[in-house]
Amino acid sequence: MPLHVLDHPLASHLITHLRDKSTKPATFRTLAHQLSMLLAIEATGDLEIEDKPIETPLERTTGQVLVRQPLVIVPILRAGLGMVQPFTDLFPDVSVGYIGLERDHQTARARSYYCKLPPLPGRHVFIVDPMLATGGSAVQALDVVKSHGATDTRLICIVSAPEGVAEVEKHHPGTVIHTAALDRGLDDRKYILPGLGDFGDRLYGT
Ligand code: PRP
Ligand code: URA
């Protein structure tokens, strides 16, 4: 299973404060940003590089630079918006697409309400959504980007449930998932346990 769980003391520190129900929205946004930065670095660890000869103030040497390669980040609205800026800070040429999905509070099934995507064929596509619970939203988002021609897709989450990971693997086998935490499971309302509650509500103070 191509599941990568962040293994870094700073990630553990940040996620513990993110989970804490006494954490206020302003701090929550900062923590989400910092965790997303770690995830963005981890998830782009296999980008191609090429040699580049340069001169330091002391001598000639050969370094490596990133090959120009089109990256696309696709946040699932609305909570995914809290994970975008680290990608745009690290990769200023990244294109950003948007998929709007909202879970029905009774059924936990996601309803699509918005989609705006740049060209996807031949690009590395990173879908970002902080919570992978039942996996319904992630599977729908993967369906959408693939129907728009994406062939290289990765999913970046902050907290994942085993049920969501299994659902993604069932419908989109081989999809690489990067997550900061793999939690125990879901409660009867399909919230992640121990989780952190409703990410979007905590991010935006709603
Ligand atoms: C949350 C979260 C994911 C989804 C995960 O969004 O950001 O998109 O739930 O649940 P799933 O794996 O069971 O589909 P929500 O629908 O609450 O919308 P929001 O981002 O607007 O708060
Ligand atoms: N969406 C959230 O924001 N939190 C959960 O625990 C599950 C879905």
Coordinates of N, CA and C and ligand atoms in Angstrom, one line a residue:
M1 N 0.9 -1.2 0.0 CA 0.0 0.0 0.0 C 0.9 1.3 0.0
P2 N 0.8 2.1 -1.0 CA 1.6 3.3 -1.1 C 1.2 4.4 -0.1
L3 N 1.2 4.1 1.2 CA 0.8 5.1 2.2 C 2.0 5.5 3.0
H4 N 2.2 6.8 3.0 CA 3.4 7.4 3.7 C 2.9 8.3 4.9
V5 N 3.3 7.9 6.1 CA 2.9 8.6 7.3 C 4.1 9.4 7.7
L6 N 3.9 10.7 7.9 CA 5.0 11.6 8.3 C 5.7 11.1 9.5
D7 N 7.0 11.0 9.5 CA 7.7 10.4 10.7 C 8.7 11.5 11.1
H8 N 8.3 12.5 11.9 CA 9.2 13.6 12.3 C 8.7 14.1 13.6
P9 N 9.6 14.3 14.6 CA 9.1 14.8 15.9 C 8.3 16.1 15.8
L10 N 8.7 17.0 14.8 CA 7.9 18.3 14.7 C 6.5 18.0 14.2
A11 N 6.3 17.0 13.3 CA 5.0 16.7 12.9 C 4.1 16.2 14.1
S12 N 4.7 15.4 14.9 CA 4.0 14.9 16.1 C 3.6 16.0 17.0
H13 N 4.5 17.0 17.2 CA 4.3 18.1 18.0 C 3.1 19.0 17.5
L14 N 3.2 19.2 16.2 CA 2.2 20.1 15.6 C 0.8 19.5 15.6
I15 N 0.8 18.2 15.3 CA -0.6 17.6 15.2 C -1.2 17.4 16.5
T16 N -0.4 17.3 17.6 CA -1.0 17.2 18.9 C -1.7 18.5 19.3
H17 N -1.1 19.6 18.9 CA -1.7 20.9 19.2 C -2.9 21.2 18.3
L18 N -2.8 20.6 17.1 CA -3.9 20.8 16.1 C -5.2 20.0 16.6
R19 N -4.9 18.8 17.2 CA -6.0 18.0 17.8 C -6.7 18.7 19.0
D20 N -5.9 19.4 19.8 CA -6.4 19.9 21.1 C -7.6 20.8 20.9
K21 N -8.7 20.5 21.5 CA -9.9 21.3 21.3 C -9.8 22.7 21.8
S22 N -8.8 23.0 22.6 CA -8.7 24.4 23.1 C -7.9 25.3 22.1
T23 N -7.4 24.7 21.0 CA -6.7 25.5 20.0 C -7.6 26.3 19.2
K24 N -7.3 27.6 19.2 CA -8.2 28.6 18.6 C -7.9 28.7 17.1
P25 N -8.9 29.2 16.3 CA -8.7 29.2 14.8 C -7.4 29.8 14.3
A26 N -7.0 30.9 14.9 CA -5.8 31.5 14.4 C -4.6 30.6 14.5
T27 N -4.4 29.9 15.7 CA -3.3 29.0 15.9 C -3.6 27.8 15.1
F28 N -4.8 27.3 14.9 CA -5.1 26.2 14.1 C -4.7 26.4 12.7
R29 N -4.9 27.6 12.1 CA -4.5 27.8 10.8 C -2.9 27.8 10.6
T30 N -2.3 28.3 11.7 CA -0.8 28.3 11.6 C -0.3 26.9 11.7
L31 N -0.9 26.1 12.5 CA -0.4 24.7 12.7 C -0.7 23.9 11.4
A32 N -1.9 24.1 10.8 CA -2.2 23.5 9.5 C -1.2 23.9 8.4
H33 N -0.9 25.1 8.4 CA 0.1 25.6 7.4 C 1.5 24.9 7.6
Q34 N 1.9 24.8 8.9 CA 3.2 24.2 9.1 C 3.2 22.7 8.8
L35 N 2.2 22.0 9.2 CA 2.1 20.6 8.8 C 2.0 20.4 7.3
S36 N 1.3 21.3 6.6 CA 1.2 21.2 5.2 C 2.5 21.4 4.5
M37 N 3.3 22.3 5.1 CA 4.7 22.5 4.6 C 5.5 21.3 4.7
L38 N 5.5 20.6 5.8 CA 6.2 19.3 6.0 C 5.7 18.3 5.0
L39 N 4.4 18.2 4.8 CA 3.8 17.3 3.8 C 4.2 17.6 2.4
A40 N 4.2 18.9 2.1 CA 4.6 19.3 0.7 C 6.0 18.9 0.4
I41 N 6.9 19.1 1.4 CA 8.3 18.7 1.2 C 8.4 17.2 1.0
E42 N 7.7 16.4 1.9 CA 7.7 15.0 1.8 C 7.1 14.4 0.5
A43 N 6.0 15.0 0.1 CA 5.3 14.5 -1.1 C 6.0 14.8 -2.4
T44 N 6.9 15.8 -2.4 CA 7.6 16.1 -3.6 C 9.1 15.6 -3.6
G45 N 9.3 14.7 -2.7 CA 10.7 14.2 -2.5 C 11.3 13.4 -3.8
D46 N 10.4 13.1 -4.7 CA 10.9 12.3 -5.9 C 10.8 13.2 -7.2
L47 N 10.7 14.5 -7.0 CA 10.7 15.3 -8.2 C 12.1 15.2 -8.9
E48 N 12.0 15.4 -10.2 CA 13.3 15.2 -11.0 C 14.2 16.4 -10.8
I49 N 15.5 16.1 -10.8 CA 16.5 17.2 -10.8 C 17.5 17.0 -11.9
E50 N 18.2 18.0 -12.2 CA 19.2 17.9 -13.3 C 20.4 18.7 -12.8
D51 N 21.6 18.4 -13.4 CA 22.8 19.0 -13.0 C 22.8 20.5 -13.5
K52 N 23.5 21.4 -12.8 CA 23.6 22.7 -13.2 C 25.0 23.2 -12.8
P53 N 25.9 23.5 -13.8 CA 27.2 24.1 -13.4 C 27.0 25.5 -12.9
I54 N 27.7 25.9 -11.8 CA 27.7 27.2 -11.3 C 29.1 27.6 -10.8
E55 N 29.2 28.9 -10.5 CA 30.4 29.3 -9.9 C 30.1 29.9 -8.5
T56 N 30.7 29.3 -7.5 CA 30.6 29.9 -6.1 C 31.6 31.1 -6.1
P57 N 31.6 31.9 -5.0 CA 32.7 32.9 -4.9 C 34.1 32.3 -4.9
L58 N 34.2 31.0 -4.7 CA 35.5 30.4 -4.6 C 35.9 29.5 -5.8
E59 N 34.9 28.8 -6.4 CA 35.3 27.9 -7.5 C 34.1 27.5 -8.3
R60 N 34.4 26.8 -9.4 CA 33.3 26.2 -10.2 C 32.9 24.9 -9.5
T61 N 31.6 24.6 -9.6 CA 31.1 23.4 -9.1 C 29.8 23.0 -9.8
T62 N 29.3 21.8 -9.6 CA 28.0 21.4 -10.3 C 27.0 21.1 -9.2
G63 N 25.9 21.9 -9.3 CA 24.8 21.6 -8.3 C 23.7 20.9 -9.1
Q64 N 22.6 20.8 -8.4 CA 21.3 20.2 -9.0 C 20.2 21.2 -8.8
V65 N 19.4 21.3 -9.8 CA 18.2 22.1 -9.8 C 17.0 21.3 -10.2
L66 N 15.8 21.7 -9.8 CA 14.6 21.0 -10.2 C 14.4 21.1 -11.7
V67 N 14.1 20.0 -12.4 CA 13.7 20.1 -13.8 C 12.4 20.9 -13.9
R68 N 12.2 21.7 -14.9 CA 11.0 22.4 -15.0 C 9.9 21.4 -15.2
Q69 N 9.0 21.3 -14.3 CA 7.9 20.3 -14.5 C 6.6 20.9 -13.9
P70 N 5.6 20.8 -14.7 CA 4.3 21.4 -14.3 C 3.7 20.7 -13.1
L71 N 3.5 21.4 -12.0 CA 2.8 20.8 -10.9 C 1.4 21.4 -10.8
V72 N 0.5 20.7 -10.3 CA -0.9 21.2 -10.1 C -1.3 20.8 -8.7
I73 N -1.8 21.7 -7.9 CA -2.3 21.4 -6.6 C -3.8 21.6 -6.7
V74 N -4.6 20.6 -6.2 CA -6.1 20.7 -6.3 C -6.6 20.5 -4.8
P75 N -6.9 21.7 -4.2 CA -7.5 21.6 -2.9 C -9.0 21.2 -3.0
I76 N -9.5 20.3 -2.1 CA -10.9 20.0 -2.0 C -11.5 21.1 -1.1
L77 N -12.4 21.9 -1.6 CA -13.0 23.0 -0.8 C -13.9 22.3 0.2
R78 N -14.0 23.0 1.4 CA -13.3 24.2 1.7 C -12.0 24.0 2.5
A79 N -12.0 22.9 3.3 CA -10.9 22.7 4.2 C -9.5 22.6 3.5
G80 N -9.5 22.1 2.3 CA -8.3 21.9 1.6 C -7.5 23.3 1.3
L81 N -8.3 24.4 1.3 CA -7.7 25.7 1.1 C -6.6 26.0 2.1
G82 N -6.8 25.4 3.3 CA -5.8 25.7 4.4 C -4.5 25.0 4.2
M83 N -4.4 24.2 3.1 CA -3.1 23.5 2.8 C -2.4 24.0 1.5
V84 N -3.0 25.0 0.9 CA -2.5 25.4 -0.4 C -1.2 26.3 -0.3
Q85 N -1.2 27.2 0.6 CA -0.1 28.2 0.6 C 1.3 27.6 0.7
P86 N 1.6 26.6 1.5 CA 2.9 26.0 1.5 C 3.4 25.5 0.1
F87 N 2.4 25.0 -0.7 CA 2.8 24.5 -2.0 C 3.1 25.7 -2.9
T88 N 2.3 26.8 -2.8 CA 2.6 27.9 -3.7 C 3.8 28.7 -3.2
D89 N 4.1 28.6 -1.9 CA 5.4 29.2 -1.5 C 6.6 28.5 -2.0
L90 N 6.5 27.1 -1.9 CA 7.7 26.3 -2.3 C 7.8 26.2 -3.8
F91 N 6.7 26.2 -4.5 CA 6.7 26.0 -6.0 C 5.9 27.1 -6.6
P92 N 6.5 28.3 -6.8 CA 5.7 29.5 -7.2 C 5.0 29.3 -8.6
D93 N 5.5 28.3 -9.4 CA 4.9 28.1 -10.7 C 3.7 27.1 -10.7
V94 N 3.4 26.6 -9.5 CA 2.4 25.6 -9.5 C 1.0 26.2 -10.0
S95 N 0.2 25.4 -10.6 CA -1.1 25.8 -11.0 C -2.1 25.3 -9.9
V96 N -3.2 26.0 -9.7 CA -4.1 25.6 -8.7 C -5.5 25.3 -9.3
G97 N -6.0 24.1 -9.0 CA -7.4 23.8 -9.5 C -8.3 23.7 -8.2
Y98 N -9.6 23.7 -8.4 CA -10.4 23.6 -7.2 C -11.6 22.6 -7.5
I99 N -11.8 21.8 -6.4 CA -13.0 20.9 -6.5 C -13.8 21.2 -5.2
G100 N -15.0 21.5 -5.3 CA -15.9 21.8 -4.2 C -16.7 20.6 -3.8
L101 N -16.5 20.0 -2.7 CA -17.3 18.9 -2.2 C -17.7 19.1 -0.8
E102 N -18.9 18.7 -0.4 CA -19.4 18.9 1.0 C -20.1 17.7 1.4
R103 N -19.7 17.1 2.6 CA -20.4 15.9 3.1 C -21.7 16.3 3.7
D104 N -22.7 15.5 3.4 CA -24.0 15.6 4.0 C -23.9 15.2 5.4
H105 N -24.4 16.0 6.4 CA -24.2 15.7 7.8 C -24.9 14.4 8.2
Q106 N -26.0 14.0 7.5 CA -26.8 12.8 7.9 C -26.1 11.6 7.3
T107 N -25.8 11.6 6.0 CA -25.4 10.4 5.3 C -23.8 10.3 5.2
A108 N -23.1 11.4 5.4 CA -21.7 11.5 5.2 C -21.2 11.3 3.8
R109 N -22.2 11.4 2.9 CA -21.8 11.3 1.4 C -21.5 12.7 0.9
A110 N -20.5 12.8 0.1 CA -20.0 14.1 -0.4 C -20.9 14.5 -1.6
R111 N -21.2 15.8 -1.7 CA -22.0 16.4 -2.8 C -21.1 17.4 -3.5
S112 N -21.0 17.3 -4.8 CA -20.1 18.2 -5.6 C -20.8 19.5 -5.9
Y113 N -20.2 20.6 -5.6 CA -20.8 21.9 -5.9 C -19.9 22.9 -6.7
Y114 N -18.7 22.5 -7.0 CA -17.8 23.4 -7.8 C -16.6 22.6 -8.4
C115 N -16.2 23.0 -9.6 CA -15.0 22.3 -10.2 C -14.4 23.3 -11.2
K116 N -13.1 23.6 -11.0 CA -12.4 24.5 -11.9 C -11.0 24.0 -11.9
L117 N -10.6 23.4 -13.1 CA -9.2 22.8 -13.1 C -8.4 23.3 -14.3
P118 N -7.1 23.4 -14.1 CA -6.2 23.8 -15.2 C -6.0 22.5 -16.0
P119 N -5.3 22.5 -17.2 CA -5.0 21.3 -17.9 C -4.2 20.3 -17.0
L120 N -4.6 19.1 -17.0 CA -3.9 18.1 -16.1 C -3.1 17.0 -16.8
P121 N -3.3 16.7 -18.1 CA -2.5 15.7 -18.7 C -1.0 16.0 -18.7
G122 N -0.2 15.0 -18.3 CA 1.2 15.1 -18.2 C 1.8 15.9 -17.0
R123 N 0.9 16.2 -16.1 CA 1.3 17.0 -14.9 C 1.3 16.2 -13.6
H124 N 2.1 16.5 -12.7 CA 2.0 15.9 -11.3 C 0.8 16.6 -10.6
V125 N -0.1 15.8 -10.2 CA -1.3 16.4 -9.6 C -1.4 16.0 -8.1
F126 N -1.4 17.0 -7.3 CA -1.5 16.8 -5.8 C -2.9 17.2 -5.3
I127 N -3.7 16.3 -4.9 CA -5.0 16.6 -4.3 C -4.8 16.8 -2.8
V128 N -5.2 18.0 -2.3 CA -5.0 18.2 -0.9 C -6.3 18.3 -0.2
D129 N -6.4 17.6 0.9 CA -7.6 17.6 1.7 C -7.2 17.2 3.1
P130 N -7.4 18.0 4.1 CA -6.8 17.6 5.4 C -7.4 16.3 6.0
M131 N -8.7 16.0 5.7 CA -9.3 14.8 6.4 C -9.7 13.7 5.4
L132 N -9.2 12.5 5.6 CA -9.6 11.4 4.8 C -10.3 10.5 5.8
A133 N -11.6 10.6 5.7 CA -12.5 9.9 6.7 C -13.1 8.6 6.1
T134 N -14.3 8.7 5.4 CA -14.8 7.5 4.7 C -14.0 7.3 3.4
G135 N -13.4 8.4 2.9 CA -12.7 8.3 1.6 C -13.6 8.7 0.5
G136 N -14.9 9.0 0.8 CA -15.8 9.3 -0.3 C -15.4 10.6 -1.1
S137 N -15.0 11.6 -0.3 CA -14.6 12.9 -1.0 C -13.3 12.6 -1.8
A138 N -12.4 11.9 -1.3 CA -11.1 11.7 -2.0 C -11.3 10.9 -3.3
V139 N -12.2 9.9 -3.2 CA -12.5 9.0 -4.4 C -13.2 9.9 -5.4
Q140 N -14.1 10.7 -5.0 CA -14.8 11.6 -6.0 C -13.8 12.5 -6.7
A141 N -12.9 13.1 -5.9 CA -11.9 14.1 -6.4 C -11.0 13.3 -7.4
L142 N -10.6 12.1 -7.0 CA -9.7 11.4 -7.9 C -10.4 11.0 -9.2
D143 N -11.7 10.7 -9.1 CA -12.6 10.4 -10.3 C -12.5 11.6 -11.2
V144 N -12.7 12.8 -10.6 CA -12.8 14.1 -11.4 C -11.5 14.4 -12.1
V145 N -10.4 14.3 -11.3 CA -9.1 14.7 -12.0 C -8.7 13.7 -13.1
K146 N -9.0 12.4 -12.8 CA -8.7 11.4 -13.9 C -9.6 11.6 -15.1
S147 N -10.8 12.0 -14.9 CA -11.7 12.3 -16.0 C -11.2 13.5 -16.8
H148 N -10.4 14.3 -16.2 CA -9.8 15.5 -16.9 C -8.4 15.2 -17.4
G149 N -8.0 13.9 -17.4 CA -6.8 13.5 -18.0 C -5.6 13.4 -17.1
A150 N -5.8 13.5 -15.8 CA -4.6 13.3 -14.9 C -4.2 11.8 -14.8
T151 N -2.9 11.6 -14.9 CA -2.4 10.2 -14.8 C -1.5 10.0 -13.6
D152 N -0.9 11.1 -13.2 CA 0.0 11.1 -12.0 C -0.6 11.8 -10.9
T153 N -1.3 11.1 -10.0 CA -2.0 11.8 -8.9 C -1.6 11.3 -7.6
R154 N -1.5 12.2 -6.6 CA -1.2 11.9 -5.2 C -2.2 12.6 -4.3
L155 N -2.4 12.0 -3.2 CA -3.3 12.6 -2.2 C -2.6 13.0 -1.0
I156 N -2.8 14.2 -0.5 CA -2.1 14.7 0.6 C -3.1 15.1 1.7
C157 N -3.0 14.4 2.9 CA -4.0 14.6 4.0 C -3.2 14.9 5.2
I158 N -3.9 15.5 6.2 CA -3.3 15.7 7.5 C -3.7 14.5 8.4
V159 N -4.9 14.2 8.5 CA -5.4 13.0 9.4 C -6.1 12.1 8.5
S160 N -5.8 10.8 8.5 CA -6.5 9.8 7.7 C -7.0 8.7 8.6
A161 N -8.1 8.1 8.2 CA -8.7 6.9 8.9 C -8.4 5.7 8.0
P162 N -8.2 4.5 8.6 CA -7.9 3.3 7.8 C -9.0 3.1 6.8
E163 N -10.3 3.4 7.2 CA -11.4 3.1 6.3 C -11.3 4.0 5.0
G164 N -10.8 5.2 5.1 CA -10.6 6.1 4.0 C -9.5 5.6 3.1
V165 N -8.4 5.2 3.7 CA -7.2 4.7 3.0 C -7.7 3.5 2.2
A166 N -8.5 2.6 2.8 CA -8.9 1.4 2.1 C -9.9 1.7 0.9
E167 N -10.7 2.7 1.1 CA -11.7 3.1 0.1 C -10.9 3.7 -1.1
V168 N -9.9 4.5 -0.9 CA -9.1 5.0 -2.0 C -8.4 3.9 -2.7
E169 N -7.8 3.0 -1.9 CA -7.1 1.8 -2.6 C -8.0 1.0 -3.4
K170 N -9.3 0.8 -2.9 CA -10.3 0.0 -3.6 C -10.6 0.6 -5.0
H171 N -10.9 1.9 -5.0 CA -11.4 2.6 -6.2 C -10.2 3.1 -7.1
H172 N -9.1 3.5 -6.5 CA -8.0 4.0 -7.2 C -6.7 3.3 -6.7
P173 N -6.6 2.0 -7.1 CA -5.4 1.2 -6.5 C -4.1 1.9 -6.9
G174 N -3.2 1.8 -5.9 CA -1.8 2.3 -6.2 C -1.7 3.8 -6.0
T175 N -2.8 4.5 -5.7 CA -2.6 6.0 -5.4 C -1.7 6.2 -4.2
V176 N -0.7 7.1 -4.4 CA 0.2 7.4 -3.3 C -0.6 8.4 -2.3
I177 N -0.6 8.1 -1.1 CA -1.2 8.9 -0.1 C -0.1 9.4 0.9
H178 N 0.0 10.7 1.1 CA 0.9 11.2 2.2 C 0.0 11.8 3.3
T179 N 0.2 11.3 4.5 CA -0.6 11.8 5.6 C 0.3 12.1 6.8
A180 N -0.2 13.1 7.6 CA 0.6 13.4 8.8 C 0.3 12.4 10.0
A181 N -0.9 11.8 9.9 CA -1.3 10.9 11.0 C -2.3 9.8 10.4
L182 N -2.1 8.6 10.9 CA -3.1 7.5 10.6 C -3.8 7.2 11.9
D183 N -5.1 7.6 11.9 CA -5.8 7.4 13.2 C -6.5 6.0 13.3
R184 N -7.3 5.9 14.4 CA -7.8 4.6 14.8 C -9.0 4.1 13.9
G185 N -9.9 5.1 13.6 CA -11.1 4.7 12.8 C -12.1 5.8 12.9
L186 N -13.4 5.4 12.6 CA -14.5 6.4 12.5 C -15.5 6.1 13.6
D187 N -16.2 7.2 14.0 CA -17.3 7.0 14.9 C -18.6 6.8 14.1
D188 N -19.7 6.7 14.8 CA -20.9 6.4 14.1 C -21.4 7.5 13.2
R189 N -20.9 8.7 13.4 CA -21.2 9.8 12.5 C -20.1 10.0 11.4
K190 N -19.2 9.1 11.3 CA -18.1 9.1 10.3 C -17.1 10.2 10.6
Y191 N -16.9 10.5 11.8 CA -15.8 11.4 12.2 C -14.6 10.6 12.6
I192 N -13.5 11.1 12.3 CA -12.2 10.4 12.6 C -11.9 10.4 14.1
L193 N -11.5 9.2 14.7 CA -11.2 9.1 16.1 C -9.7 8.7 16.2
P194 N -8.9 9.4 17.1 CA -9.3 10.5 17.9 C -9.5 11.8 17.1
G195 N -8.9 11.9 15.9 CA -9.2 13.0 15.0 C -8.9 14.4 15.6
L196 N -9.7 15.3 15.0 CA -9.6 16.7 15.6 C -10.9 17.4 15.4
G197 N -12.0 16.7 15.1 CA -13.3 17.3 14.9 C -13.4 17.7 13.4
D198 N -14.2 18.8 13.2 CA -14.5 19.2 11.8 C -13.4 20.2 11.5
F199 N -12.6 19.8 10.5 CA -11.4 20.6 10.2 C -11.8 22.0 9.6
G200 N -12.8 22.0 8.7 CA -13.2 23.3 8.1 C -13.8 24.2 9.1
D201 N -14.6 23.7 10.1 CA -15.2 24.6 11.1 C -14.1 25.1 12.0
R202 N -13.1 24.3 12.3 CA -12.0 24.8 13.2 C -11.1 25.8 12.5
L203 N -10.9 25.6 11.2 CA -10.0 26.4 10.4 C -10.6 27.8 10.2
Y204 N -12.0 27.8 10.0 CA -12.6 29.1 9.7 C -13.5 29.6 10.8
G205 N -13.5 28.9 12.0 CA -14.2 29.4 13.1 C -15.7 29.4 12.9
T206 N -16.2 28.5 12.2 CA -17.7 28.4 11.9 C -18.4 27.5 12.8
Ligands
PRP1 C1 -14.4 17.3 5.2 C2 -13.0 17.1 4.8 C3 -13.0 16.2 3.6 C4 -14.2 15.3 4.0 C5 -13.7 14.0 4.4 O1 -15.0 18.2 4.4 O2 -12.3 18.3 4.5 O3 -13.3 16.9 2.4 O4 -14.9 16.0 5.0 O5 -14.7 13.1 4.6 P1 -14.9 11.8 3.8 O6 -13.6 11.1 3.6 O7 -15.8 11.0 4.6 O8 -15.5 12.2 2.5 P2 -16.6 18.7 4.6 O9 -17.4 17.8 3.7 O10 -16.9 18.7 6.0 O11 -16.6 20.1 4.0 P3 -15.8 21.4 4.3 O12 -14.4 21.2 3.8 O13 -16.5 22.5 3.6 O14 -15.8 21.6 5.8
URA2 N1 -14.3 15.7 8.1 C1 -13.8 16.4 9.1 O1 -13.6 17.6 9.1 N2 -13.5 15.7 10.2 C2 -13.7 14.4 10.3 O2 -13.4 13.8 11.4 C3 -14.3 13.7 9.2 C4 -14.6 14.4 8.1

